[in-house]
Coordinates of C-alpha atoms in Angstrom, one line a residue:
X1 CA -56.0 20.4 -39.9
X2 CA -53.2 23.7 -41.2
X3 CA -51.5 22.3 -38.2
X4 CA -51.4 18.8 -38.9
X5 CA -50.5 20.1 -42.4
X6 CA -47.8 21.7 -41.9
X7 CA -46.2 19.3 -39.3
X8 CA -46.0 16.6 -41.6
X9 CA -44.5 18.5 -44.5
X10 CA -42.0 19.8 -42.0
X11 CA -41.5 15.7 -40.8
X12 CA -41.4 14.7 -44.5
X13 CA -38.4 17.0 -45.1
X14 CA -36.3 15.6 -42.9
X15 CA -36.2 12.6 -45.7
X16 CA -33.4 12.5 -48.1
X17 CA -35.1 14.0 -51.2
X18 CA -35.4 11.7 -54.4
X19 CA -33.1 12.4 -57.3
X20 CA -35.2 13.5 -60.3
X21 CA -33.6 11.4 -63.3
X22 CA -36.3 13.4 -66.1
X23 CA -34.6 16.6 -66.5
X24 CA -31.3 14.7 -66.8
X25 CA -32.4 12.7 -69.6
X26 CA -33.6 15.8 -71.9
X27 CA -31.9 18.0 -74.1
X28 CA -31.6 21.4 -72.7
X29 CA -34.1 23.7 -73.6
X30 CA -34.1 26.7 -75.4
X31 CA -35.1 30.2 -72.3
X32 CA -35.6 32.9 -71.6
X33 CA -34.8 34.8 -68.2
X34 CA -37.2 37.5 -67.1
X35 CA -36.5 40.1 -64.6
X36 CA -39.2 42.3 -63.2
X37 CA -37.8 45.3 -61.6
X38 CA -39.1 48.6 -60.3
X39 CA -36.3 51.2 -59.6
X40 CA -33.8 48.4 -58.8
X41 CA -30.5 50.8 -60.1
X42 CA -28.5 49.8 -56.8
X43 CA -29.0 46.1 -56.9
X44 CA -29.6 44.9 -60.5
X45 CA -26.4 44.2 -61.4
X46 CA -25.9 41.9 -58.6
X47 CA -28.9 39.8 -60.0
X48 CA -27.7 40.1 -63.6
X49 CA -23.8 39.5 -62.9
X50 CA -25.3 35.7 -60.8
X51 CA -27.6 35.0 -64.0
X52 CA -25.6 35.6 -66.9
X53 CA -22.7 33.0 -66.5
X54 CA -25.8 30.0 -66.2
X55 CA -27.0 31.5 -69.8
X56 CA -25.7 29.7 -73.2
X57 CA -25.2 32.4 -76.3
X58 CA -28.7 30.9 -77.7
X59 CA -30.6 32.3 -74.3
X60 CA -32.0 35.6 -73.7
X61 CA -32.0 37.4 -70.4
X62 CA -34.7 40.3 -70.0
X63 CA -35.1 43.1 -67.8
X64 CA -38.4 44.7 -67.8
X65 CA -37.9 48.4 -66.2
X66 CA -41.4 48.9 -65.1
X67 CA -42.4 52.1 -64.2
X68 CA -38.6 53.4 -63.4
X69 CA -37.6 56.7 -62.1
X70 CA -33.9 55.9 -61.9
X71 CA -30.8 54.4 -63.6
X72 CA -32.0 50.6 -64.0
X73 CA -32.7 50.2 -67.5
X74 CA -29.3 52.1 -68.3
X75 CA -27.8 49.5 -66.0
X76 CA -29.0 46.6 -66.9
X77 CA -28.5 47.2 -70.5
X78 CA -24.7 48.0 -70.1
X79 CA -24.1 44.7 -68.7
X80 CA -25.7 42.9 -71.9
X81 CA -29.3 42.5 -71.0
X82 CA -32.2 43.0 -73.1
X83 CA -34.1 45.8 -71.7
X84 CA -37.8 46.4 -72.2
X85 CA -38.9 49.9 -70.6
X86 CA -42.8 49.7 -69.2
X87 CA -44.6 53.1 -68.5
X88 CA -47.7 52.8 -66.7
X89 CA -49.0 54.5 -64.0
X90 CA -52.3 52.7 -63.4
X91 CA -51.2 49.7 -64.0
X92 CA -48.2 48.8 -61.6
X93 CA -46.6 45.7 -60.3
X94 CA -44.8 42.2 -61.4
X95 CA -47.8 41.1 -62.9
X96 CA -48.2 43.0 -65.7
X97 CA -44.8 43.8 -65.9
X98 CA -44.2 39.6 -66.6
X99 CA -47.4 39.7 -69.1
X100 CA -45.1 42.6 -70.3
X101 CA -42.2 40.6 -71.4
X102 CA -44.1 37.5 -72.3
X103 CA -46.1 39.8 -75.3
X104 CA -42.6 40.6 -76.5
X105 CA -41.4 37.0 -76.4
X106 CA -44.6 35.5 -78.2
X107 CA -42.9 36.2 -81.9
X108 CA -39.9 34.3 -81.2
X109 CA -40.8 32.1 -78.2
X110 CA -38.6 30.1 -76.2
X111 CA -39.0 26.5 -74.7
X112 CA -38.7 27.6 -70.8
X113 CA -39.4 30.7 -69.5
X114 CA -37.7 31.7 -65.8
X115 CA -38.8 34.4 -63.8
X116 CA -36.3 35.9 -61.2
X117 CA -37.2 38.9 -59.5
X118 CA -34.4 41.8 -59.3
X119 CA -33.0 41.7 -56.0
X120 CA -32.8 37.7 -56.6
X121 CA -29.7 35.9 -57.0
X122 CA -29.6 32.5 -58.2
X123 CA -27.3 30.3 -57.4
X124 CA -25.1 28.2 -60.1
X125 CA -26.6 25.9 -61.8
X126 CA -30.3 26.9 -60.4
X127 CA -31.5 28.3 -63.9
X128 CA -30.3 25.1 -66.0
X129 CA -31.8 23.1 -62.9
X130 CA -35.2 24.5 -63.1
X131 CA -35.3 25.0 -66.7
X132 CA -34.9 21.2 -67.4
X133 CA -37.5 19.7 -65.1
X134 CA -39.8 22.1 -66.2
X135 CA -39.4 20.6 -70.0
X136 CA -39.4 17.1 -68.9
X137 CA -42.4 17.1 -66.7
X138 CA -44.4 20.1 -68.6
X139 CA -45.7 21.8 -65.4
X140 CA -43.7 24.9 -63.9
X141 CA -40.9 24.1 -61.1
X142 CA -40.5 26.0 -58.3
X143 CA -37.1 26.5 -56.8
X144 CA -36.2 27.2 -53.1
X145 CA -36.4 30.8 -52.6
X146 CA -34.4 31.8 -49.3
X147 CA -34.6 35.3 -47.3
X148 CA -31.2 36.3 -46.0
X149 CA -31.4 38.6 -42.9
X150 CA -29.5 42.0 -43.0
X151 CA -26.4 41.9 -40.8
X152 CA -27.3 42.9 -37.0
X153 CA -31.2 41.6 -37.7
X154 CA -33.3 42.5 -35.3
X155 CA -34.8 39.0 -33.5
X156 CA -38.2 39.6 -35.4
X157 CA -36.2 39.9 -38.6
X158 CA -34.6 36.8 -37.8
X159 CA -37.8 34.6 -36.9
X160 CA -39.2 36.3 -40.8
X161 CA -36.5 34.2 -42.3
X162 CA -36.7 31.4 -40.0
X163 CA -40.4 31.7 -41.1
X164 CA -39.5 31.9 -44.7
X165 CA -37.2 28.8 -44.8
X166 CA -40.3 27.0 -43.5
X167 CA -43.1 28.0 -46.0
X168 CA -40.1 28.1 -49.3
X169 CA -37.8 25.3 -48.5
X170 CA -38.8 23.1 -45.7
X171 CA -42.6 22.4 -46.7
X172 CA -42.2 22.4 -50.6
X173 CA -38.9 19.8 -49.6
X174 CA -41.6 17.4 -47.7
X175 CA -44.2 17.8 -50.5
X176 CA -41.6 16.9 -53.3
X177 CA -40.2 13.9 -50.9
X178 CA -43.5 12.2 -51.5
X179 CA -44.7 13.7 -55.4
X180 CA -46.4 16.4 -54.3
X181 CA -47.0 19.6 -55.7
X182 CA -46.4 23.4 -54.3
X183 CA -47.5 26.6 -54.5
X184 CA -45.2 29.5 -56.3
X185 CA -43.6 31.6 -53.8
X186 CA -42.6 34.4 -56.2
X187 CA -38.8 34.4 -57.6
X188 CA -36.9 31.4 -59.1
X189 CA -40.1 29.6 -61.3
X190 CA -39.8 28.1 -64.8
X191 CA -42.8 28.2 -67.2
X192 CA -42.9 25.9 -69.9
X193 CA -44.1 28.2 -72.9
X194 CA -46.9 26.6 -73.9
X195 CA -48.2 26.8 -70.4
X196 CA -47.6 30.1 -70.6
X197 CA -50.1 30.3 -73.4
X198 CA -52.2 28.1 -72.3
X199 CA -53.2 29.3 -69.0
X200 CA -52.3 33.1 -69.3
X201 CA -50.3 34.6 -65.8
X202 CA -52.4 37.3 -63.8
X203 CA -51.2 40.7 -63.7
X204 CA -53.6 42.5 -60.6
X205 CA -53.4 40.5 -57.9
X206 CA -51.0 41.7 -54.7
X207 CA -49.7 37.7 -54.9
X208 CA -50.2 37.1 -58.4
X209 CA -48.2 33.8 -57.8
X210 CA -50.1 32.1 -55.2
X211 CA -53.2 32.9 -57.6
X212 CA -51.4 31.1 -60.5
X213 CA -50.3 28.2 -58.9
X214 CA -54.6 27.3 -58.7
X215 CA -55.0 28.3 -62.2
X216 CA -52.3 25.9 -63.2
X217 CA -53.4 23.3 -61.1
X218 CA -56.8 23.5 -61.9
X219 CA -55.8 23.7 -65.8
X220 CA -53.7 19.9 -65.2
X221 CA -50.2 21.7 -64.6
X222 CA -49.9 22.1 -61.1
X223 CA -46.5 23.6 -60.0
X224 CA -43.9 21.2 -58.6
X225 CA -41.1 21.4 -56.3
X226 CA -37.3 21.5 -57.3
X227 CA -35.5 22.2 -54.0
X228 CA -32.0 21.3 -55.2
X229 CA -32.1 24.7 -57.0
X230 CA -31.7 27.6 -54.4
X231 CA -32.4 31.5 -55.2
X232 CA -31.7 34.0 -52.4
X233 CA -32.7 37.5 -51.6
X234 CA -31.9 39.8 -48.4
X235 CA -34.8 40.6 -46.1
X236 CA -35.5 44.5 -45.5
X237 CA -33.8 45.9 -43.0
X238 CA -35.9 48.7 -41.5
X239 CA -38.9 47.6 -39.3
X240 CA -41.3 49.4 -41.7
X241 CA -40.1 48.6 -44.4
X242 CA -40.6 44.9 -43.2
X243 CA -43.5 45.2 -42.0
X244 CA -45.1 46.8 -45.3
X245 CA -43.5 43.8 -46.9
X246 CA -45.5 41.7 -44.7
X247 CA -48.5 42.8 -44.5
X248 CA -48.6 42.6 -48.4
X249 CA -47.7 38.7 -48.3
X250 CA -50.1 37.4 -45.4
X251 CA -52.8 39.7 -46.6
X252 CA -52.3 38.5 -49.8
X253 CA -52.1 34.8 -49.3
X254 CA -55.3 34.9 -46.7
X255 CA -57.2 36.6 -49.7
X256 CA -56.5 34.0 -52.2
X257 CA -57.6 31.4 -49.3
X258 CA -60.7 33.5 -49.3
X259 CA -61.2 33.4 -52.9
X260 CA -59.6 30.3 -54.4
X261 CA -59.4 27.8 -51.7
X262 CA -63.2 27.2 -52.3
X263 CA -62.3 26.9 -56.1
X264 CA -59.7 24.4 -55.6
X265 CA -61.0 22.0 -53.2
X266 CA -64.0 22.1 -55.5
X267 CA -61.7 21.0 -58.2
X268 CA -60.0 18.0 -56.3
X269 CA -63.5 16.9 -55.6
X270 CA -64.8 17.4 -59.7
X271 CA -61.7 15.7 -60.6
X272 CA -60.7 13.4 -57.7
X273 CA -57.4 14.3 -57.7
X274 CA -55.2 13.5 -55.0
X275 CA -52.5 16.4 -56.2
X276 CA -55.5 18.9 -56.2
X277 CA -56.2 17.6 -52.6
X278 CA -53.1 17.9 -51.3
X279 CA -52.3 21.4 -52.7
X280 CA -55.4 22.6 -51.6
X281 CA -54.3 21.5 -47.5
X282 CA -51.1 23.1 -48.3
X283 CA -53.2 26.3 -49.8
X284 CA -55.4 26.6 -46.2
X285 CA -52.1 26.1 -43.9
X286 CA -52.4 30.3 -42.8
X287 CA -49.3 32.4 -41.9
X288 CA -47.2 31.1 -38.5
X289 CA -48.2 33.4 -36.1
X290 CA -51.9 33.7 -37.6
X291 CA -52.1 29.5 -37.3
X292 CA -51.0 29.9 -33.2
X293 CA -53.4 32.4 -33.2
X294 CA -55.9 30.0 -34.1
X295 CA -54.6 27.0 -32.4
X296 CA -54.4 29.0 -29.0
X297 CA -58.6 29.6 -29.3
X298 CA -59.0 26.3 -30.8
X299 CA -57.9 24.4 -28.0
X300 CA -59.5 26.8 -25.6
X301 CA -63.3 26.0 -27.2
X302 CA -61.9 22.3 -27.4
X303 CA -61.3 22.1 -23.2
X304 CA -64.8 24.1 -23.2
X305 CA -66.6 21.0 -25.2
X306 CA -64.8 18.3 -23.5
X307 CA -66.0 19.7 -19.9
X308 CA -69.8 20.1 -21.4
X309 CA -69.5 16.6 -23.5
X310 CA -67.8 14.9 -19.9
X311 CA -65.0 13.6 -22.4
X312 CA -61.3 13.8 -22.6
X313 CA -61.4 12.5 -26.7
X314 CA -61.9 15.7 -28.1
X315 CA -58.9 17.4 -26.4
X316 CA -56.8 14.1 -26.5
X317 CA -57.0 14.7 -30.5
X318 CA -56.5 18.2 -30.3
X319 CA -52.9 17.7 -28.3
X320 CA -51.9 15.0 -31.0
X321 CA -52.4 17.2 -33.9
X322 CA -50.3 20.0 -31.8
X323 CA -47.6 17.9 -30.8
X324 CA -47.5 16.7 -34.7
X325 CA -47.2 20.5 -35.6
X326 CA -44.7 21.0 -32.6
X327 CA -42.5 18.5 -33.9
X328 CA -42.8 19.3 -37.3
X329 CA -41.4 23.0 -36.7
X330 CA -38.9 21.9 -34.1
X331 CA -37.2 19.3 -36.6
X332 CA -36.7 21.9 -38.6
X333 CA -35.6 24.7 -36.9
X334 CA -32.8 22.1 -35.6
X335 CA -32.0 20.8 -39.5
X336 CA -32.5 23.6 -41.3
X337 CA -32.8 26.9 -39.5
X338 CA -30.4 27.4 -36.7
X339 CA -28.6 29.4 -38.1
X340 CA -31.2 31.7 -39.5
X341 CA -32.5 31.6 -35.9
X342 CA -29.9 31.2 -33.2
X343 CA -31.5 29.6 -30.3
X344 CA -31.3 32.6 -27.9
X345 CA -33.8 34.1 -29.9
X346 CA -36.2 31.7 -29.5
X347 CA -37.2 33.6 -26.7
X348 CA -38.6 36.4 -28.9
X349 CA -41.1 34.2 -30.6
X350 CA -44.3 34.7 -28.5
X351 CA -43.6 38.9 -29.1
X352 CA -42.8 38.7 -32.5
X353 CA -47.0 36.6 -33.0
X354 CA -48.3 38.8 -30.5
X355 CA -46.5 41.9 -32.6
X356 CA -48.3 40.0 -35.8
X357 CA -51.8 40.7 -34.6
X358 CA -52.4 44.2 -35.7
X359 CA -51.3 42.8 -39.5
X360 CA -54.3 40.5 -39.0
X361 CA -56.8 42.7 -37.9
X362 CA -55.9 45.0 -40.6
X363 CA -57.1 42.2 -42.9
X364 CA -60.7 42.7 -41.8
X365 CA -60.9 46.4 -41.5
X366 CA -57.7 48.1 -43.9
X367 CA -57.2 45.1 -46.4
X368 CA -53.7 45.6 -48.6
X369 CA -54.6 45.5 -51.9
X370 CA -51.7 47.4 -54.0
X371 CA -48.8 45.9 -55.1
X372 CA -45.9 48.2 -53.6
X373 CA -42.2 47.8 -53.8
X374 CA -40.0 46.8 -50.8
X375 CA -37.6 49.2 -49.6
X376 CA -34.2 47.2 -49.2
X377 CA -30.3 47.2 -49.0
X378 CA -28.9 48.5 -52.4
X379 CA -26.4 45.2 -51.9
X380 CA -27.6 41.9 -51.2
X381 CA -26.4 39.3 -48.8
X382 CA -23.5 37.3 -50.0
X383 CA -21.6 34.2 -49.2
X384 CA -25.3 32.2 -47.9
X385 CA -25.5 28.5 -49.8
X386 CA -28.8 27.3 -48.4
X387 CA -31.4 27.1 -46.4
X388 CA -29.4 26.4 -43.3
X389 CA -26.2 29.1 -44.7
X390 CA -24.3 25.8 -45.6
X391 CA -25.5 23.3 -48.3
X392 CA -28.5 22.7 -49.4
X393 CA -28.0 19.2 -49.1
X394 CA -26.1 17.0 -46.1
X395 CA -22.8 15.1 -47.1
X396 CA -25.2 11.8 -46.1
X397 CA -27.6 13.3 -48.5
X398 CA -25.1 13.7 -51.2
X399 CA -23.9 10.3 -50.9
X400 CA -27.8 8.7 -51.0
X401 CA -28.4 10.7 -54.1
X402 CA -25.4 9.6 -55.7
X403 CA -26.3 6.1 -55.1

């Protein structure tokens, strides 16, 4: 079923995506621009300098220096940001450095609220974008959020952003082709305030966003897909570093499968909702390399029943799924993510899932369960304008939309 899933998503993206009229027709809301960021001296600016010329004089742009041992709050406050300084030791991470700077906005709230994390930049026009769908539709839009690779990646950096494109632009694009919602994949979301309110953001979990996006759903506000608007952050370059970063995410989002893809199907089924449905399939599809993993010993127990059952049906169904997922990945590797992964290192993909085990055994016997900060490039990644490092959109694309 994840493979099926995830083949179709990757199949629906390949369809022009539908021009949201909505956020055209409102007013522009009044926001607020939160910034989480945890001894982020060397890069802050960068994400500060990309936000400030989407902001009007009546918006705010926040930095929260949580936990900080260097220059960032002196930083960010030189170049015109408000600055809120969080000391905590025991309580550390984006969470509750968010709930941090949604407390201080509660006594003069704004309309939207967009979080960007700090080694973020969004692109022109993605904050407006973002901010405006979420106050037409009142659920919280997700905007494509892009990995850049360092310069001379390694191949298994370059198959992590292939990877990444897949899970933040080409499966959310699929899902918003047909109506469908996503889950939050951590930098470039707008909150509608009284969402905010409503359905209060975690603060302890490792992937406090993938645990939202079921709270919001499950409250009637499920997050939605707005892949017009593009935020982009560099990848680590060192192999620890990357693989710390990692083992966080895919330990993190099997945990939440563990503990709230029970609660959501339940809810589709309590409330017969189709968008519950679908987001809990999206919620089940696993890592890339963990889902071979399991369609490499699925198929093997599939041959074994179809030799003790003397029938081909079983492993005739089992093929069909796979070639749906095989197709699904291929189409867009060649649309969107050739350039993130050149063809020679195609190669390098059965190492890079065989290297991927050892994160998944960990999950069984050495779970991560601390947030912890990536070590990255003090600079990030310039001159990258979507998912495929050209536009985000085709020039046939452009021209459909326009219509």
């Amino acid at each position: 079923m994840p493979a099926l899933v995830l083949g179709c998503e990757c199949l629906l993206a390949m369809l022009p995506l539908r021009r949201d009229r909505r956020s055209e027709q409102v007013e522009r809301p009044s926001l607020a621009v939160v910034v989480p960021a945890h001894n982020e001296e060397a890069g802050i600016a960068h994400t500060i300098d990309a936000i400030l010329p989407q902001l009007t004089e009546s918006d705010r742009l926040i930095v929260i220096a949580d936990n900080c041992v260097d220059q960032t709050a002196a930083v960010a406050r030189d170049l015109g940001a408000t600055v809120l300084e969080r000391v905590d030791d025991e309580r550390r991470g984006k969470g509750y450095a968010i709930r941090y700077a949604l407390d201080h906005l509660a006594a003069d709230p704004p309309q939207v609220v967009v979080s960007v994390d700090a080694d973020c930049l969004p692109l022109p026009g993605c904050v407006e974008r973002v901010a405006r769908a979420a106050h037409a539709t009142g659920n919280p839009m997700q905007a494509a959020y892009i990995m850049q690779p360092p310069n001379q990646a390694s191949p298994g950096t370059l198959i992590s952003a292939f990877a990444v494109i897949v899970k933040n632009y080409v499966r959310p694009r699929g899902l918003q082709r047909i109506g469908m919602p996503c889950l939050i994949t951590g930098s470039g979301i707008a909150y509608p305030w009284s969402l905010l309110r409503a359905v209060p953001h975690p603060e302890s979990h490792i992937v406090e966003d993938m645990h939202y996006s079921v709270d919001l759903a499950l409250a009637g506000h499920p997050p939605l897909p707005c892949m017009e608007a593009l935020v982009e952050s560099p990848l680590p370059d060192s192999q620890q570093a990357a693989r710390t970063q990692r083992t966080r995410w895919e330990h993190g989002h099997l945990s939440v499968i563990q503990s709230q893809g029970p609660r959501l199907l339940l809810g589709a089924l309590r409330q017969r909702s189709l968008k519950l449905l679908v987001m809990w399939l999206e919620l089940v599809v696993p890592p890339l390399s963990l889902l071979v993993f399991a369609m490499v010993g699925a198929g093997a127990a599939i041959m074994v029943a179809s030799w003790l059952v003397a029938s081909w049906l079983p492993i005739g169904v089992y093929l069909l799924i796979a070639l749906v997922g095989i197709l699904g990945l291929s189409s867009a590797w060649w649309r969107f993510g050739r350039r993130a992964l050149p063809a020679a290192r195609l190669l390098s993909i059965p190492q890079y899932v065989l290297g991927k085990l050892s994160i998944y055994t960990k999950f069984v016997s050495a779970r991560e369960q601390d947030w912890v900060r990536t070590a990255r490039d003090a600079e990030p990644i310039a001159g990258v304008t979507g998912p495929h490092y050209g536009a985000t959109e085709t020039p046939a694309e452009k021209t459909s939309a326009a219509e």
